[in-house]
Amino acid sequence: MQVKKNPNVDLNRNSSLYFVIGLTLVLFLTWRALEYKTYPSDNQIVELLDVDEQLDEEVPITERVKTPPPPPPPAAPEIIEVVEDNEEIEETIIESTETNQDVAVEEVMDVDDVEVGEEEEEISIPFSVIENVPVFPGCEKLQSNTERKKCFQEKMQAHIRKEFRYPQSAAEMGVKGRVFVLFTIDRRGLIANLTTRGPDPRLEREAARIVGSLPKMTPGSQRGKSVSVPYSVPINFVLQQ
């Protein structure tokens, strides 16, 4: 059996209309609330400070201090006494060292008796162009100059690796870099004129110590004569991560 409802008492009949009206009302009230503004009141309280037009300032009375004038300088004596200086002064006689024709020369030295020493000039030939390079200990058996150069460089690198010690203070502070060492192998085969250039003095001192400990070598020669040979080597100080 189907239940019949009276359309006049149906509550859902105008529900959509009521929902739209309510939603519109809520949106309108929300918009007005957002647009609501307040303005400050025009009533302001002004505070006035009463200040007297005439200010009577009391000025302290000061007294001027009179400084007495400085005393006059002493007057010169009316009578000047002259004191006679009778002390005798001994004059020092300076004898002349110049000679003239009247002075006889006691001894004449013969020119042949004068020994003249020959000062040997220091000759320096670069390592790359010298006729016979300095021979590092252990490279004596090699005959050609090219082989001796190669052996010299290999022995030099081996010596640096063997003597290398990283300065502890420089390692703790993270100091690193490349130090260029300039030195000369003199005519006796010894290390001389050693100079360094690097980023830190501690690294420079260590590089100088390494190169300064090089052994004595056979000196380089040019045209059968021993000469000095300048040489430079870079030493890298790198911290391992």
PDB file of C-alpha atoms in Angstrom:
ATOM      1  CA  MET A   1       0.000   0.000   0.000  1.00  0.00           C
ATOM      2  CA  GLN A   2       1.568   3.367  -1.060  1.00  0.00           C
ATOM      3  CA  VAL A   3       1.649   6.158   1.499  1.00  0.00           C
ATOM      4  CA  LYS A   4       0.425   9.459   0.154  1.00  0.00           C
ATOM      5  CA  LYS A   5       1.836  12.742   1.548  1.00  0.00           C
ATOM      6  CA  ASN A   6       0.206  16.115   1.574  1.00  0.00           C
ATOM      7  CA  PRO A   7       2.386  18.482  -0.467  1.00  0.00           C
ATOM      8  CA  ASN A   8       1.573  21.370   1.888  1.00  0.00           C
ATOM      9  CA  VAL A   9       3.183  19.631   4.869  1.00  0.00           C
ATOM     10  CA  ASP A  10       6.236  18.260   2.990  1.00  0.00           C
ATOM     11  CA  LEU A  11       9.339  19.612   4.803  1.00  0.00           C
ATOM     12  CA  ASN A  12      11.697  18.956   1.900  1.00  0.00           C
ATOM     13  CA  ARG A  13       9.717  20.894  -0.580  1.00  0.00           C
ATOM     14  CA  ASN A  14      11.595  24.230  -0.263  1.00  0.00           C
ATOM     15  CA  SER A  15      14.813  22.955   1.368  1.00  0.00           C
ATOM     16  CA  SER A  16      17.031  24.019  -1.575  1.00  0.00           C
ATOM     17  CA  LEU A  17      15.647  27.539  -1.469  1.00  0.00           C
ATOM     18  CA  TYR A  18      16.199  27.819   2.255  1.00  0.00           C
ATOM     19  CA  PHE A  19      19.786  26.544   1.867  1.00  0.00           C
ATOM     20  CA  VAL A  20      20.600  29.158  -0.794  1.00  0.00           C
ATOM     21  CA  ILE A  21      19.063  31.961   1.298  1.00  0.00           C
ATOM     22  CA  GLY A  22      21.031  30.897   4.398  1.00  0.00           C
ATOM     23  CA  LEU A  23      24.287  30.556   2.468  1.00  0.00           C
ATOM     24  CA  THR A  24      23.796  34.008   0.943  1.00  0.00           C
ATOM     25  CA  LEU A  25      23.112  35.512   4.365  1.00  0.00           C
ATOM     26  CA  VAL A  26      26.202  33.932   5.886  1.00  0.00           C
ATOM     27  CA  LEU A  27      28.419  35.158   3.022  1.00  0.00           C
ATOM     28  CA  PHE A  28      26.989  38.661   3.356  1.00  0.00           C
ATOM     29  CA  LEU A  29      27.652  38.791   7.103  1.00  0.00           C
ATOM     30  CA  THR A  30      31.181  37.463   6.595  1.00  0.00           C
ATOM     31  CA  TRP A  31      31.928  40.071   3.947  1.00  0.00           C
ATOM     32  CA  ARG A  32      30.644  42.897   6.151  1.00  0.00           C
ATOM     33  CA  ALA A  33      32.735  41.634   9.063  1.00  0.00           C
ATOM     34  CA  LEU A  34      35.858  41.655   6.906  1.00  0.00           C
ATOM     35  CA  GLU A  35      35.131  45.123   5.558  1.00  0.00           C
ATOM     36  CA  TYR A  36      34.338  46.603   8.950  1.00  0.00           C
ATOM     37  CA  LYS A  37      36.671  49.477   9.833  1.00  0.00           C
ATOM     38  CA  THR A  38      37.119  51.553  12.939  1.00  0.00           C
ATOM     39  CA  TYR A  39      38.486  55.088  13.039  1.00  0.00           C
ATOM     40  CA  PRO A  40      40.193  56.842  15.937  1.00  0.00           C
ATOM     41  CA  SER A  41      38.256  59.429  17.853  1.00  0.00           C
ATOM     42  CA  ASP A  42      38.878  63.085  17.030  1.00  0.00           C
ATOM     43  CA  ASN A  43      38.946  64.012  20.703  1.00  0.00           C
ATOM     44  CA  GLN A  44      42.604  64.634  21.554  1.00  0.00           C
ATOM     45  CA  ILE A  45      43.973  65.730  24.882  1.00  0.00           C
ATOM     46  CA  VAL A  46      46.575  68.461  24.547  1.00  0.00           C
ATOM     47  CA  GLU A  47      48.860  69.035  27.507  1.00  0.00           C
ATOM     48  CA  LEU A  48      50.216  72.553  27.939  1.00  0.00           C
ATOM     49  CA  LEU A  49      53.364  73.413  29.820  1.00  0.00           C
ATOM     50  CA  ASP A  50      53.313  76.786  31.520  1.00  0.00           C
ATOM     51  CA  VAL A  51      56.656  78.550  31.097  1.00  0.00           C
ATOM     52  CA  ASP A  52      57.432  81.943  32.528  1.00  0.00           C
ATOM     53  CA  GLU A  53      58.188  84.516  29.898  1.00  0.00           C
ATOM     54  CA  GLN A  54      61.019  86.050  31.911  1.00  0.00           C
ATOM     55  CA  LEU A  55      63.752  83.878  33.290  1.00  0.00           C
ATOM     56  CA  ASP A  56      65.951  85.438  35.907  1.00  0.00           C
ATOM     57  CA  GLU A  57      69.336  83.718  35.721  1.00  0.00           C
ATOM     58  CA  GLU A  58      71.741  84.340  38.523  1.00  0.00           C
ATOM     59  CA  VAL A  59      75.176  85.077  37.080  1.00  0.00           C
ATOM     60  CA  PRO A  60      78.031  84.353  39.518  1.00  0.00           C
ATOM     61  CA  ILE A  61      80.291  87.300  40.245  1.00  0.00           C
ATOM     62  CA  THR A  62      83.848  86.584  39.162  1.00  0.00           C
ATOM     63  CA  GLU A  63      86.906  88.429  40.312  1.00  0.00           C
ATOM     64  CA  ARG A  64      89.772  89.177  37.923  1.00  0.00           C
ATOM     65  CA  VAL A  65      93.080  87.814  39.139  1.00  0.00           C
ATOM     66  CA  LYS A  66      95.994  90.132  38.508  1.00  0.00           C
ATOM     67  CA  THR A  67      99.257  88.305  37.720  1.00  0.00           C
ATOM     68  CA  PRO A  68     102.364  90.182  38.812  1.00  0.00           C
ATOM     69  CA  PRO A  69     104.840  90.993  35.987  1.00  0.00           C
ATOM     70  CA  PRO A  70     108.031  88.912  35.749  1.00  0.00           C
ATOM     71  CA  PRO A  71     111.144  90.322  37.420  1.00  0.00           C
ATOM     72  CA  PRO A  72     113.514  92.326  35.196  1.00  0.00           C
ATOM     73  CA  PRO A  73     116.675  90.605  33.891  1.00  0.00           C
ATOM     74  CA  PRO A  74     119.876  91.157  35.854  1.00  0.00           C
ATOM     75  CA  ALA A  75     121.797  94.219  34.814  1.00  0.00           C
ATOM     76  CA  ALA A  76     125.292  93.947  33.311  1.00  0.00           C
ATOM     77  CA  PRO A  77     128.179  94.777  35.603  1.00  0.00           C
ATOM     78  CA  GLU A  78     129.499  98.302  35.233  1.00  0.00           C
ATOM     79  CA  ILE A  79     133.182  97.219  35.332  1.00  0.00           C
ATOM     80  CA  ILE A  80     134.459  94.342  33.202  1.00  0.00           C
ATOM     81  CA  GLU A  81     137.613  92.700  34.493  1.00  0.00           C
ATOM     82  CA  VAL A  82     140.041  91.302  31.913  1.00  0.00           C
ATOM     83  CA  VAL A  83     141.891  88.210  33.153  1.00  0.00           C
ATOM     84  CA  GLU A  84     145.229  87.536  31.518  1.00  0.00           C
ATOM     85  CA  ASP A  85     145.851  83.937  30.415  1.00  0.00           C
ATOM     86  CA  ASN A  86     149.541  83.261  30.929  1.00  0.00           C
ATOM     87  CA  GLU A  87     149.360  79.457  30.590  1.00  0.00           C
ATOM     88  CA  GLU A  88     151.630  78.153  27.868  1.00  0.00           C
ATOM     89  CA  ILE A  89     150.185  75.662  25.395  1.00  0.00           C
ATOM     90  CA  GLU A  90     152.444  73.146  23.698  1.00  0.00           C
ATOM     91  CA  GLU A  91     151.694  72.874  20.032  1.00  0.00           C
ATOM     92  CA  THR A  92     151.834  69.461  18.406  1.00  0.00           C
ATOM     93  CA  ILE A  93     154.008  69.448  15.335  1.00  0.00           C
ATOM     94  CA  ILE A  94     152.679  67.197  12.582  1.00  0.00           C
ATOM     95  CA  GLU A  95     155.393  65.993  10.295  1.00  0.00           C
ATOM     96  CA  SER A  96     154.611  65.880   6.615  1.00  0.00           C
ATOM     97  CA  THR A  97     154.603  62.492   4.921  1.00  0.00           C
ATOM     98  CA  GLU A  98     155.247  63.905   1.468  1.00  0.00           C
ATOM     99  CA  THR A  99     158.597  63.319  -0.154  1.00  0.00           C
ATOM    100  CA  ASN A 100     160.587  65.536  -2.418  1.00  0.00           C
ATOM    101  CA  GLN A 101     163.645  65.166  -4.604  1.00  0.00           C
ATOM    102  CA  ASP A 102     166.040  65.861  -1.733  1.00  0.00           C
ATOM    103  CA  VAL A 103     164.942  62.749   0.192  1.00  0.00           C
ATOM    104  CA  ALA A 104     166.829  59.618  -0.779  1.00  0.00           C
ATOM    105  CA  VAL A 105     165.085  56.263  -1.037  1.00  0.00           C
ATOM    106  CA  GLU A 106     166.954  53.729   1.014  1.00  0.00           C
ATOM    107  CA  GLU A 107     165.754  50.543  -0.726  1.00  0.00           C
ATOM    108  CA  VAL A 108     164.418  50.055  -4.207  1.00  0.00           C
ATOM    109  CA  MET A 109     162.383  46.919  -4.850  1.00  0.00           C
ATOM    110  CA  ASP A 110     162.842  45.230  -8.166  1.00  0.00           C
ATOM    111  CA  VAL A 111     159.733  44.626 -10.255  1.00  0.00           C
ATOM    112  CA  ASP A 112     160.614  40.950 -10.548  1.00  0.00           C
ATOM    113  CA  ASP A 113     160.389  40.573  -6.760  1.00  0.00           C
ATOM    114  CA  VAL A 114     156.669  41.467  -6.702  1.00  0.00           C
ATOM    115  CA  GLU A 115     154.431  38.409  -6.761  1.00  0.00           C
ATOM    116  CA  VAL A 116     151.107  38.892  -8.500  1.00  0.00           C
ATOM    117  CA  GLY A 117     148.487  36.273  -7.619  1.00  0.00           C
ATOM    118  CA  GLU A 118     146.082  35.258 -10.303  1.00  0.00           C
ATOM    119  CA  GLU A 119     142.528  35.373  -9.016  1.00  0.00           C
ATOM    120  CA  GLU A 120     140.572  32.633 -10.633  1.00  0.00           C
ATOM    121  CA  GLU A 121     137.246  33.840 -11.961  1.00  0.00           C
ATOM    122  CA  GLU A 122     134.154  32.008 -10.790  1.00  0.00           C
ATOM    123  CA  ILE A 123     132.501  30.548 -13.884  1.00  0.00           C
ATOM    124  CA  SER A 124     128.912  29.372 -13.731  1.00  0.00           C
ATOM    125  CA  ILE A 125     127.380  27.226 -16.489  1.00  0.00           C
ATOM    126  CA  PRO A 126     123.672  26.246 -16.523  1.00  0.00           C
ATOM    127  CA  PHE A 127     122.860  22.586 -15.998  1.00  0.00           C
ATOM    128  CA  SER A 128     121.050  22.282 -19.328  1.00  0.00           C
ATOM    129  CA  VAL A 129     123.960  23.439 -21.519  1.00  0.00           C
ATOM    130  CA  ILE A 130     127.067  22.376 -19.613  1.00  0.00           C
ATOM    131  CA  GLU A 131     129.489  20.097 -21.417  1.00  0.00           C
ATOM    132  CA  ASN A 132     129.840  17.619 -18.524  1.00  0.00           C
ATOM    133  CA  VAL A 133     127.147  17.722 -15.849  1.00  0.00           C
ATOM    134  CA  PRO A 134     127.934  17.110 -12.166  1.00  0.00           C
ATOM    135  CA  VAL A 135     127.977  13.405 -11.422  1.00  0.00           C
ATOM    136  CA  PHE A 136     125.736  12.221  -8.591  1.00  0.00           C
ATOM    137  CA  PRO A 137     127.220   9.391  -6.478  1.00  0.00           C
ATOM    138  CA  GLY A 138     126.161   6.160  -8.160  1.00  0.00           C
ATOM    139  CA  CYS A 139     126.151   7.566 -11.713  1.00  0.00           C
ATOM    140  CA  GLU A 140     129.910   7.357 -12.331  1.00  0.00           C
ATOM    141  CA  LYS A 141     129.735   4.359 -14.668  1.00  0.00           C
ATOM    142  CA  LEU A 142     127.578   6.201 -17.218  1.00  0.00           C
ATOM    143  CA  GLN A 143     129.534   7.693 -20.097  1.00  0.00           C
ATOM    144  CA  SER A 144     127.206  10.005 -22.048  1.00  0.00           C
ATOM    145  CA  ASN A 145     126.145  13.379 -20.742  1.00  0.00           C
ATOM    146  CA  THR A 146     122.456  12.618 -21.445  1.00  0.00           C
ATOM    147  CA  GLU A 147     122.542   9.459 -19.334  1.00  0.00           C
ATOM    148  CA  ARG A 148     124.255  11.302 -16.484  1.00  0.00           C
ATOM    149  CA  LYS A 149     121.628  14.046 -16.577  1.00  0.00           C
ATOM    150  CA  LYS A 150     118.832  11.474 -16.344  1.00  0.00           C
ATOM    151  CA  CYS A 151     120.626   9.623 -13.547  1.00  0.00           C
ATOM    152  CA  PHE A 152     121.245  12.905 -11.702  1.00  0.00           C
ATOM    153  CA  GLN A 153     117.537  13.786 -11.737  1.00  0.00           C
ATOM    154  CA  GLU A 154     116.479  10.286 -10.646  1.00  0.00           C
ATOM    155  CA  LYS A 155     118.978  10.286  -7.758  1.00  0.00           C
ATOM    156  CA  MET A 156     117.824  13.769  -6.758  1.00  0.00           C
ATOM    157  CA  GLN A 157     114.161  12.682  -6.566  1.00  0.00           C
ATOM    158  CA  ALA A 158     115.113   9.549  -4.628  1.00  0.00           C
ATOM    159  CA  HIS A 159     117.086  11.652  -2.110  1.00  0.00           C
ATOM    160  CA  ILE A 160     114.147  14.050  -1.622  1.00  0.00           C
ATOM    161  CA  ARG A 161     111.702  11.168  -1.014  1.00  0.00           C
ATOM    162  CA  LYS A 162     114.117   9.573   1.448  1.00  0.00           C
ATOM    163  CA  GLU A 163     114.839  12.721   3.483  1.00  0.00           C
ATOM    164  CA  PHE A 164     111.339  14.240   3.285  1.00  0.00           C
ATOM    165  CA  ARG A 165     109.804  15.061   6.677  1.00  0.00           C
ATOM    166  CA  TYR A 166     106.600  17.130   6.860  1.00  0.00           C
ATOM    167  CA  PRO A 167     106.911  19.788   9.626  1.00  0.00           C
ATOM    168  CA  GLN A 168     104.507  18.836  12.401  1.00  0.00           C
ATOM    169  CA  SER A 169     103.425  22.403  13.173  1.00  0.00           C
ATOM    170  CA  ALA A 170     102.722  23.074   9.488  1.00  0.00           C
ATOM    171  CA  ALA A 171     100.734  19.836   9.172  1.00  0.00           C
ATOM    172  CA  GLU A 172      98.605  20.676  12.233  1.00  0.00           C
ATOM    173  CA  MET A 173      97.730  24.086  10.759  1.00  0.00           C
ATOM    174  CA  GLY A 174      97.075  22.684   7.280  1.00  0.00           C
ATOM    175  CA  VAL A 175      99.921  24.598   5.631  1.00  0.00           C
ATOM    176  CA  LYS A 176     100.837  23.238   2.205  1.00  0.00           C
ATOM    177  CA  GLY A 177     102.322  24.391  -1.078  1.00  0.00           C
ATOM    178  CA  ARG A 178     105.351  24.208  -3.360  1.00  0.00           C
ATOM    179  CA  VAL A 179     108.829  25.378  -2.355  1.00  0.00           C
ATOM    180  CA  PHE A 180     111.385  26.232  -5.048  1.00  0.00           C
ATOM    181  CA  VAL A 181     114.966  25.529  -3.985  1.00  0.00           C
ATOM    182  CA  LEU A 182     117.815  27.254  -5.858  1.00  0.00           C
ATOM    183  CA  PHE A 183     121.394  26.125  -5.204  1.00  0.00           C
ATOM    184  CA  THR A 184     124.796  25.787  -6.846  1.00  0.00           C
ATOM    185  CA  ILE A 185     127.093  22.785  -7.155  1.00  0.00           C
ATOM    186  CA  ASP A 186     130.459  24.515  -6.831  1.00  0.00           C
ATOM    187  CA  ARG A 187     133.846  23.523  -8.308  1.00  0.00           C
ATOM    188  CA  ARG A 188     134.465  21.161  -5.383  1.00  0.00           C
ATOM    189  CA  GLY A 189     131.144  19.349  -5.833  1.00  0.00           C
ATOM    190  CA  LEU A 190     129.569  20.840  -2.701  1.00  0.00           C
ATOM    191  CA  ILE A 191     126.179  22.559  -2.278  1.00  0.00           C
ATOM    192  CA  ALA A 192     126.465  26.366  -2.049  1.00  0.00           C
ATOM    193  CA  ASN A 193     124.357  29.524  -2.426  1.00  0.00           C
ATOM    194  CA  LEU A 194     121.177  27.763  -1.299  1.00  0.00           C
ATOM    195  CA  THR A 195     118.021  29.894  -1.374  1.00  0.00           C
ATOM    196  CA  THR A 196     114.336  28.969  -1.034  1.00  0.00           C
ATOM    197  CA  ARG A 197     111.041  30.525  -2.038  1.00  0.00           C
ATOM    198  CA  GLY A 198     107.741  29.143  -0.757  1.00  0.00           C
ATOM    199  CA  PRO A 199     104.420  29.869   0.981  1.00  0.00           C
ATOM    200  CA  ASP A 200     105.617  29.332   4.573  1.00  0.00           C
ATOM    201  CA  PRO A 201     108.979  29.663   6.403  1.00  0.00           C
ATOM    202  CA  ARG A 202     108.594  26.226   8.010  1.00  0.00           C
ATOM    203  CA  LEU A 203     108.262  24.564   4.622  1.00  0.00           C
ATOM    204  CA  GLU A 204     111.226  26.586   3.326  1.00  0.00           C
ATOM    205  CA  ARG A 205     113.428  25.445   6.214  1.00  0.00           C
ATOM    206  CA  GLU A 206     112.520  21.804   5.622  1.00  0.00           C
ATOM    207  CA  ALA A 207     113.244  22.101   1.882  1.00  0.00           C
ATOM    208  CA  ALA A 208     116.608  23.733   2.637  1.00  0.00           C
ATOM    209  CA  ARG A 209     117.464  20.911   5.054  1.00  0.00           C
ATOM    210  CA  ILE A 210     116.651  18.267   2.433  1.00  0.00           C
ATOM    211  CA  VAL A 211     118.776  19.853  -0.286  1.00  0.00           C
ATOM    212  CA  GLY A 212     121.548  20.784   2.140  1.00  0.00           C
ATOM    213  CA  SER A 213     121.993  17.097   3.025  1.00  0.00           C
ATOM    214  CA  LEU A 214     122.902  16.154  -0.560  1.00  0.00           C
ATOM    215  CA  PRO A 215     126.171  14.168  -0.799  1.00  0.00           C
ATOM    216  CA  LYS A 216     129.351  15.513  -2.360  1.00  0.00           C
ATOM    217  CA  MET A 217     129.350  15.144  -6.151  1.00  0.00           C
ATOM    218  CA  THR A 218     131.866  15.171  -8.947  1.00  0.00           C
ATOM    219  CA  PRO A 219     131.795  18.810 -10.104  1.00  0.00           C
ATOM    220  CA  GLY A 220     130.699  19.737 -13.599  1.00  0.00           C
ATOM    221  CA  SER A 221     133.303  20.722 -16.168  1.00  0.00           C
ATOM    222  CA  GLN A 222     133.427  22.896 -19.236  1.00  0.00           C
ATOM    223  CA  ARG A 223     136.374  22.466 -21.690  1.00  0.00           C
ATOM    224  CA  GLY A 224     138.220  20.375 -19.140  1.00  0.00           C
ATOM    225  CA  LYS A 225     137.862  22.932 -16.318  1.00  0.00           C
ATOM    226  CA  SER A 226     135.730  22.549 -13.203  1.00  0.00           C
ATOM    227  CA  VAL A 227     132.911  25.116 -13.041  1.00  0.00           C
ATOM    228  CA  SER A 228     129.962  25.926 -10.804  1.00  0.00           C
ATOM    229  CA  VAL A 229     126.567  24.662 -11.958  1.00  0.00           C
ATOM    230  CA  PRO A 230     123.319  26.296 -10.720  1.00  0.00           C
ATOM    231  CA  TYR A 231     120.334  24.008 -10.284  1.00  0.00           C
ATOM    232  CA  SER A 232     116.739  24.391  -9.077  1.00  0.00           C
ATOM    233  CA  VAL A 233     114.277  21.791  -7.843  1.00  0.00           C
ATOM    234  CA  PRO A 234     110.636  22.187  -6.673  1.00  0.00           C
ATOM    235  CA  ILE A 235     109.472  20.298  -3.581  1.00  0.00           C
ATOM    236  CA  ASN A 236     105.702  19.830  -3.122  1.00  0.00           C
ATOM    237  CA  PHE A 237     104.265  19.682   0.410  1.00  0.00           C
ATOM    238  CA  VAL A 238     100.848  18.017   0.125  1.00  0.00           C
ATOM    239  CA  LEU A 239      98.674  16.808   3.013  1.00  0.00           C
ATOM    240  CA  GLN A 240      97.028  13.424   2.495  1.00  0.00           C
ATOM    241  CA  GLN A 241      93.278  13.496   3.111  1.00  0.00           C
TER     242      GLN A 241
END
